[in-house]
mmCIF file of C-alpha atoms and ligand atoms in Angstrom:
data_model
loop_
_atom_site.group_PDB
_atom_site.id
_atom_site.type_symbol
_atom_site.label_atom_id
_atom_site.label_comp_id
_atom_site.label_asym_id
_atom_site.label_seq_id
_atom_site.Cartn_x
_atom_site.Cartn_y
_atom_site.Cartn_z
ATOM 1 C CA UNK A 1 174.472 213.625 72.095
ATOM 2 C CA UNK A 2 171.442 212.497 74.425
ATOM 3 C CA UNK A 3 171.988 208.880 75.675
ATOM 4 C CA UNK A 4 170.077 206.516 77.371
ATOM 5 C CA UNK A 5 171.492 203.895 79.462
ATOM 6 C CA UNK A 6 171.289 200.260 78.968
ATOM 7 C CA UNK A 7 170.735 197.650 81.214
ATOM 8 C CA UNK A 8 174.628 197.167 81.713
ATOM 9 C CA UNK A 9 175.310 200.677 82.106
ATOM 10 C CA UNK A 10 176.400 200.883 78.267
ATOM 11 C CA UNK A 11 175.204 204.495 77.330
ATOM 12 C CA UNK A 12 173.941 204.409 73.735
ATOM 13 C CA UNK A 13 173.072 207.783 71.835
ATOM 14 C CA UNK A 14 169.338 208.387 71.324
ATOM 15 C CA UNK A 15 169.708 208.848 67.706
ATOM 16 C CA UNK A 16 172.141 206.732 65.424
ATOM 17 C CA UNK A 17 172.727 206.801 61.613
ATOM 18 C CA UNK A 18 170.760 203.693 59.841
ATOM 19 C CA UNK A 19 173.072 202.444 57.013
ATOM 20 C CA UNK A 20 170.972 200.119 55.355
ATOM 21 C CA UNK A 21 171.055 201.292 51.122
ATOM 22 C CA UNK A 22 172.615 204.610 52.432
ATOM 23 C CA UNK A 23 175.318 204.020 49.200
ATOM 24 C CA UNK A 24 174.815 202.383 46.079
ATOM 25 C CA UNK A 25 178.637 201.666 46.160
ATOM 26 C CA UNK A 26 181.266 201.657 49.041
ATOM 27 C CA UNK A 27 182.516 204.797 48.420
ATOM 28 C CA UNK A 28 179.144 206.500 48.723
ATOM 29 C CA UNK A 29 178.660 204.241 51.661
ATOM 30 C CA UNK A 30 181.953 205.887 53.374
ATOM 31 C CA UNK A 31 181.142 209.031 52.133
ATOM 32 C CA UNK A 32 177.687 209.205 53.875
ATOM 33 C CA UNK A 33 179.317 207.826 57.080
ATOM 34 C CA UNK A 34 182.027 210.328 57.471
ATOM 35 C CA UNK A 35 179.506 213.205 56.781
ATOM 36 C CA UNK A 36 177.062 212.048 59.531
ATOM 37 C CA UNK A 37 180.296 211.526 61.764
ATOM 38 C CA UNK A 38 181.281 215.238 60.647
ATOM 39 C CA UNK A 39 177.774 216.469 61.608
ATOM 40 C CA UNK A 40 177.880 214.891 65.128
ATOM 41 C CA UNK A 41 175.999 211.352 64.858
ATOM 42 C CA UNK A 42 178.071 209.325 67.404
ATOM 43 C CA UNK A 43 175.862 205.982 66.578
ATOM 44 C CA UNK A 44 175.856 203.674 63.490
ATOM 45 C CA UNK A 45 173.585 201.286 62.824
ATOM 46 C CA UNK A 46 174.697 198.371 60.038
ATOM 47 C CA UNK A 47 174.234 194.565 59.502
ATOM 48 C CA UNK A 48 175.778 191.436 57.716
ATOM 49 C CA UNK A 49 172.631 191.110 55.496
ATOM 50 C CA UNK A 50 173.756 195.438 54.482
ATOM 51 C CA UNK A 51 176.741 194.258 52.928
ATOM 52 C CA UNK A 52 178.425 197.488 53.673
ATOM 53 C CA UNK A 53 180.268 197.068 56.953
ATOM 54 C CA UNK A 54 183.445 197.304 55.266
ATOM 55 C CA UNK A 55 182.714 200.815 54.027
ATOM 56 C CA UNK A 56 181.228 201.967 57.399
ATOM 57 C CA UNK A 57 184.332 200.344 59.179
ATOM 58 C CA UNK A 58 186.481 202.263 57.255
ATOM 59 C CA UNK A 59 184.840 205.548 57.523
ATOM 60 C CA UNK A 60 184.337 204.979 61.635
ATOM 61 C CA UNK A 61 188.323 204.304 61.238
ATOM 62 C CA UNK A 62 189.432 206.899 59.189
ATOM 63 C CA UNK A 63 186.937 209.785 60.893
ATOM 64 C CA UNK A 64 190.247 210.861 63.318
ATOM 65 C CA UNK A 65 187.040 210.179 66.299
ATOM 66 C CA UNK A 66 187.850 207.953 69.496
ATOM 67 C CA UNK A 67 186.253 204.263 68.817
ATOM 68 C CA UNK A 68 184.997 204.479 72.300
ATOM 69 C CA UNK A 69 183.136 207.872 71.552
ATOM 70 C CA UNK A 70 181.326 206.280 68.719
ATOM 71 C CA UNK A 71 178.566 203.376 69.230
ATOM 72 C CA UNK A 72 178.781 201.183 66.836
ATOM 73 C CA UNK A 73 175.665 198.112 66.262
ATOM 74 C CA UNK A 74 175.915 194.952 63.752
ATOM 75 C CA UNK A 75 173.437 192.199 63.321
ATOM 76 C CA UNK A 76 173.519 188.367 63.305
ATOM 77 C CA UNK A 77 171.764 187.083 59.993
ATOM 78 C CA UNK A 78 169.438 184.007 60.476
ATOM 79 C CA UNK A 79 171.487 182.098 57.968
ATOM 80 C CA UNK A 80 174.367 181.909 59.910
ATOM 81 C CA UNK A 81 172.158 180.447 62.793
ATOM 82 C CA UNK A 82 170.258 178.036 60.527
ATOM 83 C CA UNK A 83 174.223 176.987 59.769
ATOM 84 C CA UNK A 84 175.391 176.819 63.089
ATOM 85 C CA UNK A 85 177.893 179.423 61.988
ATOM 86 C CA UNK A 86 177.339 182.127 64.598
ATOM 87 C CA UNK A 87 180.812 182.619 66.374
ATOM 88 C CA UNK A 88 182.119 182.668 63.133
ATOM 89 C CA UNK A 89 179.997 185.243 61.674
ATOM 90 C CA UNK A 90 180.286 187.567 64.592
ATOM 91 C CA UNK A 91 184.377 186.845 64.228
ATOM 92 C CA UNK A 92 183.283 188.169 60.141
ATOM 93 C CA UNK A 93 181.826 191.700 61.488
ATOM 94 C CA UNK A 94 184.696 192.583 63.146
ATOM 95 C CA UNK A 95 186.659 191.389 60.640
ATOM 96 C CA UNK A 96 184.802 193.284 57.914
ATOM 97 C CA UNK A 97 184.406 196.180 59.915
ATOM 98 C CA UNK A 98 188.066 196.498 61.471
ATOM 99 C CA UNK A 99 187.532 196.874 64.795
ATOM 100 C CA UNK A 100 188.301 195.144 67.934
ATOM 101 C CA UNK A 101 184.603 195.087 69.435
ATOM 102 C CA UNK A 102 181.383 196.659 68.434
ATOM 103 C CA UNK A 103 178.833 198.212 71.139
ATOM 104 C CA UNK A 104 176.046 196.195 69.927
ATOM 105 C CA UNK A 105 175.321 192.882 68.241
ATOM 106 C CA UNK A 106 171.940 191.917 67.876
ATOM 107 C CA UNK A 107 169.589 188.821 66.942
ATOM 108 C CA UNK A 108 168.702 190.524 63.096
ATOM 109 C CA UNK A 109 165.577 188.322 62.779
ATOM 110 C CA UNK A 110 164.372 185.596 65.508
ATOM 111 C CA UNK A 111 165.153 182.401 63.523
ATOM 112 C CA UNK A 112 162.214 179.629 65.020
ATOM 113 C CA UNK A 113 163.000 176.663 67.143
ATOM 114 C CA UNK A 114 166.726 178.729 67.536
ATOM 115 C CA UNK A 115 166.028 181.382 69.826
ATOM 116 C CA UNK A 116 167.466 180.032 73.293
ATOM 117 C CA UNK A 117 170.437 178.552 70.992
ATOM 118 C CA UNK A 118 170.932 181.534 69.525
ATOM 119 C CA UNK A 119 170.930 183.569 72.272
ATOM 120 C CA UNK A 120 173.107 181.442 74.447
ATOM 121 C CA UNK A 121 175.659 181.765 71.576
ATOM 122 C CA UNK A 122 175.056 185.857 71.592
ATOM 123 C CA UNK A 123 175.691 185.505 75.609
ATOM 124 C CA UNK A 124 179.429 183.474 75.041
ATOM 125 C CA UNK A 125 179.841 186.167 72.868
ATOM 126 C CA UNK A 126 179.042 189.124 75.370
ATOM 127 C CA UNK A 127 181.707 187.500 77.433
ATOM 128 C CA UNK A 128 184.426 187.293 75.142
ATOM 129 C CA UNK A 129 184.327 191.321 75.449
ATOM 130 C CA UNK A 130 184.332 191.724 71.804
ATOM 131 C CA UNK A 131 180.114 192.581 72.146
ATOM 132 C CA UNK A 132 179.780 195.550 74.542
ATOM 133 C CA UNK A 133 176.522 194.854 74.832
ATOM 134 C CA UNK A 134 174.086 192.497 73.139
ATOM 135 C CA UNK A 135 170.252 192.259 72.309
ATOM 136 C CA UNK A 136 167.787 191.513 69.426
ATOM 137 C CA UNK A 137 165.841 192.671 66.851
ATOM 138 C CA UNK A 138 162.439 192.233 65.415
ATOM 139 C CA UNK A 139 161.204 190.096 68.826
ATOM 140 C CA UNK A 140 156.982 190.085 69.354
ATOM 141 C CA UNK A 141 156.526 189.415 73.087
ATOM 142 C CA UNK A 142 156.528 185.555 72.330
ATOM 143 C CA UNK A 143 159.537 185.499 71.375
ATOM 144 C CA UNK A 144 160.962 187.646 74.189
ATOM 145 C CA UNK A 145 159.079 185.441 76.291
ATOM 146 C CA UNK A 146 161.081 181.912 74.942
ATOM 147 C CA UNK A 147 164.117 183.559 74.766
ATOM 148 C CA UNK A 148 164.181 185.005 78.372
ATOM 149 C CA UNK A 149 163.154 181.375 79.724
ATOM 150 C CA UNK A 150 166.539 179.964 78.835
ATOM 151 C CA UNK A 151 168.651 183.570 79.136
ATOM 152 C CA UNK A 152 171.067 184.556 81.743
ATOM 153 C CA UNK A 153 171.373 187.957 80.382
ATOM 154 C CA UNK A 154 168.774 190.477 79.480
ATOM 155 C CA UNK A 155 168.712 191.446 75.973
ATOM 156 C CA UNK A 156 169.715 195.411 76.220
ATOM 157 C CA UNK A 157 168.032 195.779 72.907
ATOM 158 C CA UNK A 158 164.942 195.443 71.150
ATOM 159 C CA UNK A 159 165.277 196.595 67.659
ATOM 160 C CA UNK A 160 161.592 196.897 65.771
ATOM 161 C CA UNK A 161 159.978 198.853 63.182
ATOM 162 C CA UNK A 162 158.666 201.414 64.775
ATOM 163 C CA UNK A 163 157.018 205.129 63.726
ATOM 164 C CA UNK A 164 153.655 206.934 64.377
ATOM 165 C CA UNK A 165 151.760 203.866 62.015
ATOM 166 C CA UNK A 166 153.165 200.985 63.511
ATOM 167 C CA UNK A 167 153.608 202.174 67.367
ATOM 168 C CA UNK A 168 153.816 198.373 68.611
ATOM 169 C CA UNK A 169 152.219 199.869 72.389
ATOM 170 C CA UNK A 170 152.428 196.284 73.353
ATOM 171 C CA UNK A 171 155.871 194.824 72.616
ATOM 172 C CA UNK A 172 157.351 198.491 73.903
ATOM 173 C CA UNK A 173 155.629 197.937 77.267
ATOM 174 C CA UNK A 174 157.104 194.787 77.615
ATOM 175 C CA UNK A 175 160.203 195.572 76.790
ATOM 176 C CA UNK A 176 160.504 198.353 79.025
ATOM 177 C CA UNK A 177 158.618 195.519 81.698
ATOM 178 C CA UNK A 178 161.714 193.589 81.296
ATOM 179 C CA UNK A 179 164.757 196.583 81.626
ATOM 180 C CA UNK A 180 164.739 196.677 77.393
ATOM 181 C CA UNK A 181 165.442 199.414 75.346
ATOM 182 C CA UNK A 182 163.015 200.244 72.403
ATOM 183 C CA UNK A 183 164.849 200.984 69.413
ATOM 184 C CA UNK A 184 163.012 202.496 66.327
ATOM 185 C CA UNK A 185 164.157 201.214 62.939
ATOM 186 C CA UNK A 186 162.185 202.739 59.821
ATOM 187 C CA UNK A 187 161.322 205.577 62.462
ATOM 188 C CA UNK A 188 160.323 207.912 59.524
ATOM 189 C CA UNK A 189 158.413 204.761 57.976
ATOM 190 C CA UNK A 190 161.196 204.586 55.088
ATOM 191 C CA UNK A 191 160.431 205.607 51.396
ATOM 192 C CA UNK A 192 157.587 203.351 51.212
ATOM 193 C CA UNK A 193 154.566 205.343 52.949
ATOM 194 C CA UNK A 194 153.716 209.233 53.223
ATOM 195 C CA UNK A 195 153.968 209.553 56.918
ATOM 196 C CA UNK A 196 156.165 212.820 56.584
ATOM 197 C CA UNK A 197 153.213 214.063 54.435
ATOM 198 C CA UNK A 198 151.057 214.178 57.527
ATOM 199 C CA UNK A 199 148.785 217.510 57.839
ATOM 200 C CA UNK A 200 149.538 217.088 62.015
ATOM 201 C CA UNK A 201 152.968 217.009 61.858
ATOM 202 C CA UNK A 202 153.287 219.507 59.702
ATOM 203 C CA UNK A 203 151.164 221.559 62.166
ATOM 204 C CA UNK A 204 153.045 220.615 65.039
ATOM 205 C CA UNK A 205 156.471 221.239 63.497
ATOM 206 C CA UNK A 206 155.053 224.419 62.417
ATOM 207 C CA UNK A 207 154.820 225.776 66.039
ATOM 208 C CA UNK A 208 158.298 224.586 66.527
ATOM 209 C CA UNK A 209 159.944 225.376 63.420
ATOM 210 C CA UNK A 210 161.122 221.878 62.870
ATOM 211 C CA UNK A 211 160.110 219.618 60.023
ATOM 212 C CA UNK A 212 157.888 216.420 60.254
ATOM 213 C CA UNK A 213 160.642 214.103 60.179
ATOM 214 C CA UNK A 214 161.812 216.391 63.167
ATOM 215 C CA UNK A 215 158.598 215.733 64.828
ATOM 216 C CA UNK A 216 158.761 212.180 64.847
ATOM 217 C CA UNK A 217 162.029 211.989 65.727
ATOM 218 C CA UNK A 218 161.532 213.830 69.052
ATOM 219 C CA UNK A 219 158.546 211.769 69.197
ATOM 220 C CA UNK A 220 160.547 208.660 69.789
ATOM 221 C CA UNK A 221 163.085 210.803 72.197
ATOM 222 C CA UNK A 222 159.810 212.045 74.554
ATOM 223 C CA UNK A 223 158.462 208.454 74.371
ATOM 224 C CA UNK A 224 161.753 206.744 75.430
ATOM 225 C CA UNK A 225 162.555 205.503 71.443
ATOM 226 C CA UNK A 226 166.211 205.231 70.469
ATOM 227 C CA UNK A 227 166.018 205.909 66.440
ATOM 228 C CA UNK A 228 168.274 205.312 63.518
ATOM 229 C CA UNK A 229 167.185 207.388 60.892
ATOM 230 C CA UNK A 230 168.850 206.582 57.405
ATOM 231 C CA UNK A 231 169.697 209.637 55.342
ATOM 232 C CA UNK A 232 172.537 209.610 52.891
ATOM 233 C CA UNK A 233 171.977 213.219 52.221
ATOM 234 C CA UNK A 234 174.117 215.650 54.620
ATOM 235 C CA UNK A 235 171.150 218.345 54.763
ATOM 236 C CA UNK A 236 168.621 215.662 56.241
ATOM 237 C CA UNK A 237 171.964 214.184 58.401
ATOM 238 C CA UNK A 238 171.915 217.497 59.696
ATOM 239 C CA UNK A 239 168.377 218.078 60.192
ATOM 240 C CA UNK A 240 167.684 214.529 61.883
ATOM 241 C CA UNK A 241 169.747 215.151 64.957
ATOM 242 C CA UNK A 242 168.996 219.407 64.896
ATOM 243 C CA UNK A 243 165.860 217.899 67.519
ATOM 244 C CA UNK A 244 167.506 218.217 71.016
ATOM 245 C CA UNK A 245 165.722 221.833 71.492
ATOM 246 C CA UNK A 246 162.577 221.621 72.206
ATOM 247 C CA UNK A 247 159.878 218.566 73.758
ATOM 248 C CA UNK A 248 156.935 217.683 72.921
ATOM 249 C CA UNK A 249 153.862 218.451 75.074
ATOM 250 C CA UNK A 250 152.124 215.200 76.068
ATOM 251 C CA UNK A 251 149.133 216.008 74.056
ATOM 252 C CA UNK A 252 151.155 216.602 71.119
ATOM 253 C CA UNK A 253 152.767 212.682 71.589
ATOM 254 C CA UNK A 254 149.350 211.936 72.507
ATOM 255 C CA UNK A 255 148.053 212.859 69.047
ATOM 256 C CA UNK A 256 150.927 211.213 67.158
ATOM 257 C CA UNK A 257 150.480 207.949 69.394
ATOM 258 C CA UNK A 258 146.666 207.907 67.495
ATOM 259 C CA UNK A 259 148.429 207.859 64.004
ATOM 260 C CA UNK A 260 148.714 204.115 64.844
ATOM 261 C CA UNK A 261 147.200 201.925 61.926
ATOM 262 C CA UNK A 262 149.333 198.980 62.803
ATOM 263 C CA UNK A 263 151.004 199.111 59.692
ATOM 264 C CA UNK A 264 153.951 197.459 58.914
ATOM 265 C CA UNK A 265 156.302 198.619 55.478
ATOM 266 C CA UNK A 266 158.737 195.090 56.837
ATOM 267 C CA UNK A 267 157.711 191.895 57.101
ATOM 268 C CA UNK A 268 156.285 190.226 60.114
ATOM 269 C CA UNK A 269 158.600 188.469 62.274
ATOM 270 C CA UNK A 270 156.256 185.501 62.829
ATOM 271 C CA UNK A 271 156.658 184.891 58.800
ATOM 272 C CA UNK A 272 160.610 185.657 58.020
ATOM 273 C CA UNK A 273 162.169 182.842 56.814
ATOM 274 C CA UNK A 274 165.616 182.322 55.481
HETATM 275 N N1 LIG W 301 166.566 195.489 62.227
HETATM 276 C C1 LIG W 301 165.947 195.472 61.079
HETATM 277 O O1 LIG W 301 165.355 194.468 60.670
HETATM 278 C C2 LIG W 301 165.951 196.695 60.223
HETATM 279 C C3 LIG W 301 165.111 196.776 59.106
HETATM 280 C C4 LIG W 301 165.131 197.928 58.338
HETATM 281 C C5 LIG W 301 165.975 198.975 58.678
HETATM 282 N N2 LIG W 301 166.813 198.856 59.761
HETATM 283 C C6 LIG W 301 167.730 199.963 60.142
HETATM 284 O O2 LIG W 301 166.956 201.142 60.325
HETATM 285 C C7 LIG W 301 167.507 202.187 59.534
HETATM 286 C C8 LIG W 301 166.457 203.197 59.163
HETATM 287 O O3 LIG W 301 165.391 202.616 58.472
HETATM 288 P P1 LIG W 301 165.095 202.902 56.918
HETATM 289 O O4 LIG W 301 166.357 203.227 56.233
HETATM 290 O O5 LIG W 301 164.318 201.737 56.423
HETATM 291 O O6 LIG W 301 164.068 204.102 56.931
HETATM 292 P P2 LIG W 301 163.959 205.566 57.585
HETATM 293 O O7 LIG W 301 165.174 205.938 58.296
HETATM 294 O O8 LIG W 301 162.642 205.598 58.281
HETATM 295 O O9 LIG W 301 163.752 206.463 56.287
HETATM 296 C C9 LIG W 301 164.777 206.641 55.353
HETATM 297 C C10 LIG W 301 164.161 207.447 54.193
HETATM 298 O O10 LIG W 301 163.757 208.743 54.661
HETATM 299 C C11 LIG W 301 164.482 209.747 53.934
HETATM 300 N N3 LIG W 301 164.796 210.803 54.908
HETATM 301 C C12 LIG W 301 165.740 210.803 55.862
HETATM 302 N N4 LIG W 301 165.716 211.924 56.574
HETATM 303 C C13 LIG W 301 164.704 212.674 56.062
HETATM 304 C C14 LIG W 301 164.182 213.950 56.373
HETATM 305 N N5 LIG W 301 164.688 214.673 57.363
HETATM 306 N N6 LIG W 301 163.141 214.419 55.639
HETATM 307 C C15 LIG W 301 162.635 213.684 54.618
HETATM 308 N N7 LIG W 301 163.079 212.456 54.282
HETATM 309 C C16 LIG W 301 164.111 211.961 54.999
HETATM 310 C C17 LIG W 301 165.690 209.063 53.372
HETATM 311 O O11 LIG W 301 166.112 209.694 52.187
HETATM 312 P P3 LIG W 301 167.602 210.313 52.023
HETATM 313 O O12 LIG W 301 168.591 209.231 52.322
HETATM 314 O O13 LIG W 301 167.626 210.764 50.585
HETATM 315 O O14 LIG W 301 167.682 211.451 52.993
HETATM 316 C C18 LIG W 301 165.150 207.654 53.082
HETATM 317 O O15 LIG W 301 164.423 207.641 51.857
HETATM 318 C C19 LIG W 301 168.120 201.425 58.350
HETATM 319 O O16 LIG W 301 168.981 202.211 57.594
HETATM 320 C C20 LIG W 301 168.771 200.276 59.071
HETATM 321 O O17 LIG W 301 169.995 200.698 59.662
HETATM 322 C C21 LIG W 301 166.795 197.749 60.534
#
C-alpha cells in the first residue's frame, strides 16, 4: 500500500479502513476488520467515542499480520480532557484494544480553553513510546494556530471532514504550511448526501472504469489526502483500495475541486461541546 510519510518519518498508508458504525455488534465489528485486513487495508481508523476498539483490537490481533505492518489510529474524547483524565484514557485504548502502542492518537475534537493542555499531555504521551506518532482532529486554522504557540512537537495529523463538498482549501494549505498531513474522514461524504450520485464522477470513472467512490478516493491520493473510507461490506472493501492504477489528470481534480459547496454532514468544530 501507497504511504506517505509523516513529519517523524512514521509512514502511514494513504488509505485506512474507518470503523466508526462499521458493526452493529462486536462480532460484525471483527468480522468487517478481518475482511478489510484479508483484502489488503494495512490502516484502521477507530476512537473511544466508537465504542468498538475491543472488536477491532481483536481482529488486528487475531489477523496472523505483523502489528508493525498494520497502522493502527485511536482518538482522545473531549470528556476525558474536560476530566483531566487523559493519561488514563490513552492507558484505556490500549487496554481495550490489546496492544502495546498504537501508530496514531489524535485530539478527536479540540475541547476550548484546553488545547495547549491537551496537547502537552498528547506530547508526554508521544514520549512514553506507546503513541508512534500523534496529531489532531477536526482543528480550523485557529486552533492550529493556539495549539502550535505552546507545542514542542508538530501535530503529524490533521484529521477533518473532507470530500469534493467540503474541500476545506484553507485549513489543508495550512496544514501542509506547517509539515501536516491532511487526512480525509467522511471522504465519500458518508450516507448522508448523494455525492457518489454525481453525473461528473460518474463520467470520469467512466473513462477509467472505476466507480465514483473510486474517483474520489484517488482524488484525495492526487491531492495529497490520506482517506479512511468506512465500508463494512467486503465488495466496497475491495473496491475502495482497487484505486492505485491510474491518476487523475489535473483538470479532472480541477473539476472535482469546484464540487466545493462548503458543506459540512458533521458538526462544526467551533460549536462541539461535550
Ligand atoms: N475524526 C472525526 O471526527 C470523524 C468523524 C466521522 C468519521 N470519522 C472516521 O472516518 C471514517 C469514514 O467516515 P464515514 O464512515 O462517516 O463515511 P464514509 O467513509 O465517507 O462513507 C461511508 C458510507 O459509504 C458507503 N460506502 C463505502 N464504500 C462505498 C463504495 N465504494 N460505493 C458506495 N458506497 C460506499 C458505506 O456503506 P457500506 O458500509 O454498506 O459499504 C457507508 O454508508 C469513519 O468510519 C471514522 O473512522 C472520523
Amino acid at each position: 500500500m501507497l504511504t506517505e510519510k509523516l513529519n517523524n518519518g512514521v509512514e502511514i498508508p494513504v488509505i485506512g479502513l474507518g470503523t466508526y458504525r462499521i458493526g452493529h455488534t462486536d462480532e460484525e465489528t471483527y468480522r468487517a476488520v478481518r475482511s478489510a485486513l484479508e483484502v489488503g487495508y494495512r490502516h484502521i481508523d477507530t476512537a473511544t467515542l466508537y465504542l468498538n476498539e475491543k472488536p477491532v483490537g481483536r481482529a488486528i490481533r487475531e489477523s496472523g499480520i505483523a502489528r508493525e505492518d498494520i497502522f493502527v489510529t485511536t482518538k482522545l474524547w473531549g470528556s476525558d480532557v474536560l476530566s483531566n483524565r487523559i493519561h488514563e484514557a490513552f492507558d484505556g485504548s490500549l487496554s481495550n484494544l490489546g496492544l502495546d502502542y498504537v501508530d496514531l492518537y489524535l485530539v478527536h475534537w479540540p475541547v476550548k480553553g484546553k488545547l495547549g493542555f491537551t496537547w502537552q499531555t498528547m506530547e508526554q504521551i508521544y514520549q512514553t513510546g506507546k503513541a508512534k506518532s500523534i496529531g489532531v482532529s477536526n482543528h480550523l486554522i485557529h486552533h492550529l494556530e493556539e495549539l502550535l504557540q505552546e507545542a514542542s512537537i508538530v501535530p503529524a495529523v490533521n484529521q477533518m471532514e473532507l470530500h469534493p463538498y467540503l474541500t476545506q482549501k484553507d485549513v489543508v494549505a495550512y496544514c501542509r504550511r506547517k509539515g501536516i498531513v491532511p487526512e480525509a474522514w467522511s471522504p465519500l461524504g458518508s450516507s448522508k448526501i448523494p455525492l457518489l450520485q454525481e453525473e461528473m464522477l460518474k463520467d470520469i470513472g467512466a473513462r477509467y472504469d472505476k466507480s465514483p467512490a473510486q474517483i474520489v478516493l484517488r482524488w484525495n491520493i492526487d491531492t495529497g489526502v490520506v482517506s479512511i473510507p468506512k465500508s463494512s461490506d467486503f465488495h466496497r472493501q475491495q473496491e475502495n483500495i482497487a484505486i492505485f492504477d491510474f491518476q487523475l489528470t489535473p483538470e479532472e481534480i480541477g473539476q472535482i475541486d469546484a464540487l466545493n459547496r462548503d458543506y459540512r454532514t458533521g458538526i462544526d468544530p467551533d460549536k462541539i461541546s461535550f
